[in-house]
């Protein structure tokens, strides 16, 4: 099955009200939708663009006040997923739960109106110390008409165990919405996307925020969208089906063939998804004292 994917490098530009955000999102969704993809990916916490017109004197309060826009955000994304007939991974959005926890939640909108969620499981130091967020604790695999997908938000892709869990459950595509301030942060996520694609013989789609806002923690972004493949003969030579130009507003589009994954997992040059020695992993590490 051929699946077309669009990954959006979303530019965080100054806006003055909700309409500014909505207009920008509608524009980029039209630009992506015109290519008729099955999936569209937006970056992690791209909705922090709303902070550009909110009171950010206390950044912890400001991030929590973003929850006031959660319904508008979900309604807009649900409408656009239906309008363009796409499976929309709508980046992520800071969301307050009924019991007062603040989660970094990725929302997945289907063309038929369904809304699914995947919370970020590992928090960065900034999220813990500056925003005082809470961690999610449940991984989900979504069985779609275009393959099985999972969402690992930014830092979560740096933990191989999470990707292995969803891939052993059958994932074909990992979506990685990301937000990083500097190049080394971006590269940590990017290199881990390549590693997870190789380790699990899976497609990995990553995208990032670009631009800057006059808000604490949002003054710098380094980002580049990419659609990554396993590294073998059936795929792109460098394991990159497509990538954008760093740090500009752009949409990256590529077709991937799920049949290539199936054959690669059975007869690839290496088959790391199946070659894992689970018996060895059950043994504790033997520590030997050397004089």
Tab-separated table of C-alpha atoms in Angstrom:
chain	number	residue	atom	x	y	z
A	1	UNK	CA	0.000	0.000	0.000
A	2	UNK	CA	1.335	3.418	-0.990
A	3	UNK	CA	0.822	6.045	1.726
A	4	UNK	CA	1.403	9.747	1.173
A	5	UNK	CA	2.585	11.770	4.153
A	6	UNK	CA	2.901	15.540	4.598
A	7	UNK	CA	5.008	16.955	7.446
A	8	UNK	CA	4.666	20.665	8.218
A	9	UNK	CA	7.511	22.895	9.400
A	10	UNK	CA	5.282	25.354	11.252
A	11	UNK	CA	6.484	28.947	11.592
A	12	UNK	CA	5.817	30.509	14.988
A	13	UNK	CA	5.099	34.100	13.979
A	14	UNK	CA	3.595	36.835	16.134
A	15	UNK	CA	-0.214	36.891	16.073
A	16	UNK	CA	-2.704	39.175	17.820
A	17	UNK	CA	-5.700	36.934	18.456
A	18	UNK	CA	-7.195	33.481	17.855
A	19	UNK	CA	-8.088	34.432	14.295
A	20	UNK	CA	-4.410	34.877	13.462
A	21	UNK	CA	-3.727	31.314	14.568
A	22	UNK	CA	-6.782	29.891	12.813
A	23	UNK	CA	-5.980	31.650	9.552
A	24	UNK	CA	-2.414	30.332	9.530
A	25	UNK	CA	-3.528	26.774	10.278
A	26	UNK	CA	-6.189	26.892	7.567
A	27	UNK	CA	-3.600	28.130	5.078
A	28	UNK	CA	-1.056	25.398	5.787
A	29	UNK	CA	-3.742	22.718	5.786
A	30	UNK	CA	-4.923	23.852	2.347
A	31	UNK	CA	-1.333	23.794	1.099
A	32	UNK	CA	-0.851	20.271	2.472
A	33	UNK	CA	-4.319	19.042	1.537
A	34	UNK	CA	-3.882	19.991	-2.105
A	35	UNK	CA	-1.308	17.154	-2.372
A	36	UNK	CA	-3.944	14.670	-1.182
A	37	UNK	CA	-1.925	12.964	1.572
A	38	UNK	CA	-3.341	10.290	3.813
A	39	UNK	CA	-1.499	11.715	6.857
A	40	UNK	CA	-0.547	15.255	7.870
A	41	UNK	CA	1.787	15.886	10.815
A	42	UNK	CA	2.070	19.178	12.726
A	43	UNK	CA	4.795	19.915	15.329
A	44	UNK	CA	4.831	19.541	19.090
A	45	UNK	CA	3.245	22.401	21.080
A	46	UNK	CA	2.864	24.536	17.959
A	47	UNK	CA	-0.206	25.991	19.684
A	48	UNK	CA	2.173	27.927	21.961
A	49	UNK	CA	1.901	30.511	19.174
A	50	UNK	CA	-1.207	31.582	21.108
A	51	UNK	CA	1.052	32.825	23.900
A	52	UNK	CA	2.136	35.681	21.649
A	53	UNK	CA	-1.089	37.528	22.534
A	54	UNK	CA	-1.578	36.158	26.067
A	55	UNK	CA	-0.252	37.407	29.396
A	56	UNK	CA	3.022	35.511	29.916
A	57	UNK	CA	4.235	37.320	33.036
A	58	UNK	CA	4.073	33.976	34.839
A	59	UNK	CA	4.937	31.311	32.262
A	60	UNK	CA	3.481	28.475	34.351
A	61	UNK	CA	0.126	30.215	34.568
A	62	UNK	CA	0.271	31.181	30.903
A	63	UNK	CA	0.758	27.596	29.718
A	64	UNK	CA	-2.140	26.469	31.884
A	65	UNK	CA	-4.323	29.263	30.560
A	66	UNK	CA	-3.791	27.834	27.073
A	67	UNK	CA	-6.269	25.172	28.111
A	68	UNK	CA	-8.969	27.808	27.549
A	69	UNK	CA	-8.345	27.317	23.818
A	70	UNK	CA	-8.408	23.512	23.829
A	71	UNK	CA	-12.004	23.223	22.582
A	72	UNK	CA	-11.424	25.756	19.781
A	73	UNK	CA	-8.249	23.923	18.780
A	74	UNK	CA	-9.961	20.533	18.704
A	75	UNK	CA	-12.974	21.845	16.809
A	76	UNK	CA	-10.736	23.486	14.189
A	77	UNK	CA	-8.562	20.411	13.671
A	78	UNK	CA	-11.548	18.089	13.544
A	79	UNK	CA	-13.123	20.284	10.871
A	80	UNK	CA	-9.927	20.424	8.786
A	81	UNK	CA	-9.290	16.683	8.970
A	82	UNK	CA	-12.774	16.112	7.556
A	83	UNK	CA	-12.508	18.892	4.977
A	84	UNK	CA	-9.253	17.588	3.511
A	85	UNK	CA	-10.007	13.897	4.133
A	86	UNK	CA	-6.762	13.354	6.018
A	87	UNK	CA	-5.607	11.662	9.173
A	88	UNK	CA	-4.284	14.692	11.019
A	89	UNK	CA	-1.758	14.372	13.815
A	90	UNK	CA	-2.392	17.861	15.113
A	91	UNK	CA	0.951	18.374	16.797
A	92	UNK	CA	0.505	18.598	20.540
A	93	UNK	CA	-1.215	21.023	22.881
A	94	UNK	CA	-0.810	21.704	26.631
A	95	UNK	CA	-3.969	20.289	28.180
A	96	UNK	CA	-5.303	20.464	31.738
A	97	UNK	CA	-7.049	17.371	33.021
A	98	UNK	CA	-10.079	17.425	35.302
A	99	UNK	CA	-7.831	16.644	38.268
A	100	UNK	CA	-5.524	19.582	37.509
A	101	UNK	CA	-2.629	17.817	35.789
A	102	UNK	CA	-0.974	19.572	32.854
A	103	UNK	CA	-0.165	17.133	30.041
A	104	UNK	CA	1.563	17.616	26.714
A	105	UNK	CA	-1.015	15.832	24.591
A	106	UNK	CA	-0.840	14.921	20.913
A	107	UNK	CA	-4.280	14.844	19.311
A	108	UNK	CA	-5.015	12.623	16.333
A	109	UNK	CA	-8.020	13.600	14.198
A	110	UNK	CA	-9.525	11.218	11.650
A	111	UNK	CA	-11.482	12.211	8.511
A	112	UNK	CA	-14.572	10.599	10.032
A	113	UNK	CA	-14.529	12.866	13.098
A	114	UNK	CA	-12.808	10.674	15.674
A	115	UNK	CA	-10.367	12.309	18.111
A	116	UNK	CA	-7.674	10.230	19.791
A	117	UNK	CA	-4.956	11.236	22.247
A	118	UNK	CA	-1.366	10.325	23.069
A	119	UNK	CA	0.251	12.005	26.062
A	120	UNK	CA	3.974	12.711	26.188
A	121	UNK	CA	5.530	10.160	28.510
A	122	UNK	CA	8.994	11.610	29.189
A	123	UNK	CA	9.278	15.280	30.107
A	124	UNK	CA	12.285	17.432	29.359
A	125	UNK	CA	13.886	19.472	32.117
A	126	UNK	CA	12.171	22.581	30.758
A	127	UNK	CA	8.767	20.931	30.972
A	128	UNK	CA	9.415	19.722	34.520
A	129	UNK	CA	11.185	22.757	35.955
A	130	UNK	CA	9.740	25.730	34.044
A	131	UNK	CA	6.237	24.580	33.127
A	132	UNK	CA	5.710	22.054	35.948
A	133	UNK	CA	3.957	19.610	33.646
A	134	UNK	CA	2.893	16.049	34.372
A	135	UNK	CA	3.844	12.867	32.523
A	136	UNK	CA	1.588	10.541	30.588
A	137	UNK	CA	1.825	6.815	31.236
A	138	UNK	CA	0.035	4.976	28.405
A	139	UNK	CA	1.311	4.100	24.932
A	140	UNK	CA	-1.249	3.663	22.165
A	141	UNK	CA	-1.175	2.016	18.740
A	142	UNK	CA	-3.755	3.194	16.192
A	143	UNK	CA	-4.897	0.692	13.566
A	144	UNK	CA	-5.841	2.917	10.616
A	145	UNK	CA	-6.931	2.141	7.043
A	146	UNK	CA	-3.390	3.136	5.999
A	147	UNK	CA	-1.330	1.064	8.402
A	148	UNK	CA	-0.749	0.958	12.118
A	149	UNK	CA	0.686	4.133	13.589
A	150	UNK	CA	1.992	5.425	16.902
A	151	UNK	CA	2.875	8.895	18.151
A	152	UNK	CA	6.030	9.517	20.171
A	153	UNK	CA	6.322	13.164	21.127
A	154	UNK	CA	9.833	14.610	20.695
A	155	UNK	CA	11.836	13.440	23.767
A	156	UNK	CA	9.937	10.137	23.781
A	157	UNK	CA	11.730	9.031	20.586
A	158	UNK	CA	15.005	9.157	22.558
A	159	UNK	CA	13.869	6.131	24.588
A	160	UNK	CA	14.275	3.016	22.390
A	161	UNK	CA	12.003	0.922	24.585
A	162	UNK	CA	8.902	2.933	23.674
A	163	UNK	CA	9.448	2.557	19.932
A	164	UNK	CA	10.209	-1.145	20.347
A	165	UNK	CA	6.979	-1.668	22.283
A	166	UNK	CA	4.731	-0.158	19.625
A	167	UNK	CA	6.680	-1.776	16.781
A	168	UNK	CA	6.450	-5.208	18.357
A	169	UNK	CA	2.709	-4.488	18.605
A	170	UNK	CA	2.688	-3.901	14.838
A	171	UNK	CA	3.441	-0.210	14.132
A	172	UNK	CA	4.287	0.678	10.524
A	173	UNK	CA	4.777	4.435	10.956
A	174	UNK	CA	5.987	6.434	13.958
A	175	UNK	CA	4.957	10.077	14.028
A	176	UNK	CA	7.267	12.368	16.003
A	177	UNK	CA	5.970	15.907	16.526
A	178	UNK	CA	8.886	17.889	17.904
A	179	UNK	CA	9.884	21.303	19.248
A	180	UNK	CA	13.564	22.073	19.883
A	181	UNK	CA	15.296	25.361	20.538
A	182	UNK	CA	18.815	24.729	19.260
A	183	UNK	CA	20.568	22.589	16.693
A	184	UNK	CA	21.978	20.027	19.104
A	185	UNK	CA	18.523	19.472	20.581
A	186	UNK	CA	17.085	19.019	17.112
A	187	UNK	CA	19.858	16.575	16.173
A	188	UNK	CA	19.290	14.470	19.285
A	189	UNK	CA	15.724	13.907	18.142
A	190	UNK	CA	16.666	13.515	14.457
A	191	UNK	CA	19.433	10.961	15.069
A	192	UNK	CA	17.143	8.968	17.347
A	193	UNK	CA	14.486	8.923	14.612
A	194	UNK	CA	17.019	7.334	12.272
A	195	UNK	CA	18.027	4.819	14.927
A	196	UNK	CA	14.427	3.830	15.669
A	197	UNK	CA	13.719	3.407	11.924
A	198	UNK	CA	16.686	1.046	11.582
A	199	UNK	CA	16.135	-0.855	14.828
A	200	UNK	CA	12.458	-1.487	14.175
A	201	UNK	CA	12.303	-1.504	10.351
A	202	UNK	CA	9.645	1.194	10.441
A	203	UNK	CA	8.958	4.549	8.804
A	204	UNK	CA	9.471	7.571	11.061
A	205	UNK	CA	7.992	10.991	10.350
A	206	UNK	CA	9.344	13.975	12.266
A	207	UNK	CA	8.558	17.650	12.106
A	208	UNK	CA	9.423	20.730	14.136
A	209	UNK	CA	8.469	24.273	14.951
A	210	UNK	CA	10.562	27.047	13.368
A	211	UNK	CA	10.666	30.795	13.955
A	212	UNK	CA	10.563	32.629	17.285
A	213	UNK	CA	8.264	34.425	19.693
A	214	UNK	CA	8.884	37.054	22.372
A	215	UNK	CA	7.927	34.539	25.074
A	216	UNK	CA	10.201	32.899	27.636
A	217	UNK	CA	11.502	29.630	26.181
A	218	UNK	CA	10.160	30.320	22.697
A	219	UNK	CA	12.697	32.853	21.447
A	220	UNK	CA	14.648	30.296	19.431
A	221	UNK	CA	13.680	27.258	17.387
A	222	UNK	CA	15.688	24.953	15.148
A	223	UNK	CA	13.571	22.668	13.027
A	224	UNK	CA	13.443	20.523	9.917
A	225	UNK	CA	10.782	18.063	8.797
A	226	UNK	CA	11.778	14.656	7.482
A	227	UNK	CA	10.313	11.316	6.450
A	228	UNK	CA	12.769	8.579	7.378
A	229	UNK	CA	13.018	4.990	6.159
A	230	UNK	CA	14.917	1.890	7.213
A	231	UNK	CA	18.423	1.680	5.777
A	232	UNK	CA	18.367	-1.053	3.162
A	233	UNK	CA	18.177	-1.572	-0.614
A	234	UNK	CA	14.397	-1.144	-0.878
A	235	UNK	CA	14.558	2.378	0.509
A	236	UNK	CA	16.260	5.720	-0.067
A	237	UNK	CA	20.067	5.443	-0.023
A	238	UNK	CA	20.479	7.633	3.055
A	239	UNK	CA	17.331	6.446	4.791
A	240	UNK	CA	15.606	9.759	4.001
A	241	UNK	CA	12.529	9.688	1.785
A	242	UNK	CA	12.222	13.481	2.044
A	243	UNK	CA	13.429	16.363	4.197
A	244	UNK	CA	12.881	20.093	4.316
A	245	UNK	CA	15.222	23.046	4.402
A	246	UNK	CA	16.011	23.881	8.017
A	247	UNK	CA	14.311	26.792	9.736
A	248	UNK	CA	11.880	27.977	7.096
A	249	UNK	CA	8.122	27.555	6.720
A	250	UNK	CA	7.709	24.500	4.528
A	251	UNK	CA	5.738	21.323	3.901
A	252	UNK	CA	7.568	18.092	3.103
A	253	UNK	CA	5.681	15.386	1.191
A	254	UNK	CA	6.674	11.816	0.347
A	255	UNK	CA	5.105	8.490	-0.617
A	256	UNK	CA	6.074	5.393	1.352
A	257	UNK	CA	5.189	1.799	0.505
A	258	UNK	CA	4.086	-0.372	3.424
A	259	UNK	CA	4.782	-3.463	1.299
A	260	UNK	CA	8.482	-2.540	1.383
A	261	UNK	CA	8.397	-2.776	5.174
A	262	UNK	CA	6.812	-6.209	5.102
A	263	UNK	CA	9.385	-7.635	2.704
A	264	UNK	CA	12.277	-5.918	4.492
A	265	UNK	CA	11.242	-7.393	7.820
A	266	UNK	CA	11.294	-10.876	6.311
A	267	UNK	CA	14.225	-10.737	3.916
A	268	UNK	CA	16.198	-7.568	4.608
A	269	UNK	CA	19.974	-7.444	4.775
A	270	UNK	CA	19.419	-7.444	8.533
A	271	UNK	CA	16.136	-7.981	10.364
A	272	UNK	CA	16.612	-6.319	13.775
A	273	UNK	CA	12.893	-6.241	14.544
A	274	UNK	CA	12.898	-10.049	14.697
A	275	UNK	CA	16.522	-10.807	15.611
A	276	UNK	CA	16.317	-9.421	19.141
A	277	UNK	CA	17.589	-12.050	21.619
A	278	UNK	CA	14.822	-11.751	24.183
A	279	UNK	CA	16.277	-14.595	26.202
A	280	UNK	CA	19.482	-12.620	26.756
A	281	UNK	CA	17.559	-9.472	27.702
A	282	UNK	CA	15.954	-11.375	30.564
A	283	UNK	CA	19.332	-11.917	32.223
A	284	UNK	CA	20.835	-9.301	34.564
A	285	UNK	CA	24.103	-7.738	33.470
A	286	UNK	CA	27.059	-9.650	34.854
A	287	UNK	CA	29.443	-7.273	36.605
A	288	UNK	CA	33.076	-8.408	36.707
A	289	UNK	CA	35.627	-6.646	38.904
A	290	UNK	CA	38.932	-6.230	37.098
A	291	UNK	CA	42.169	-5.526	38.974
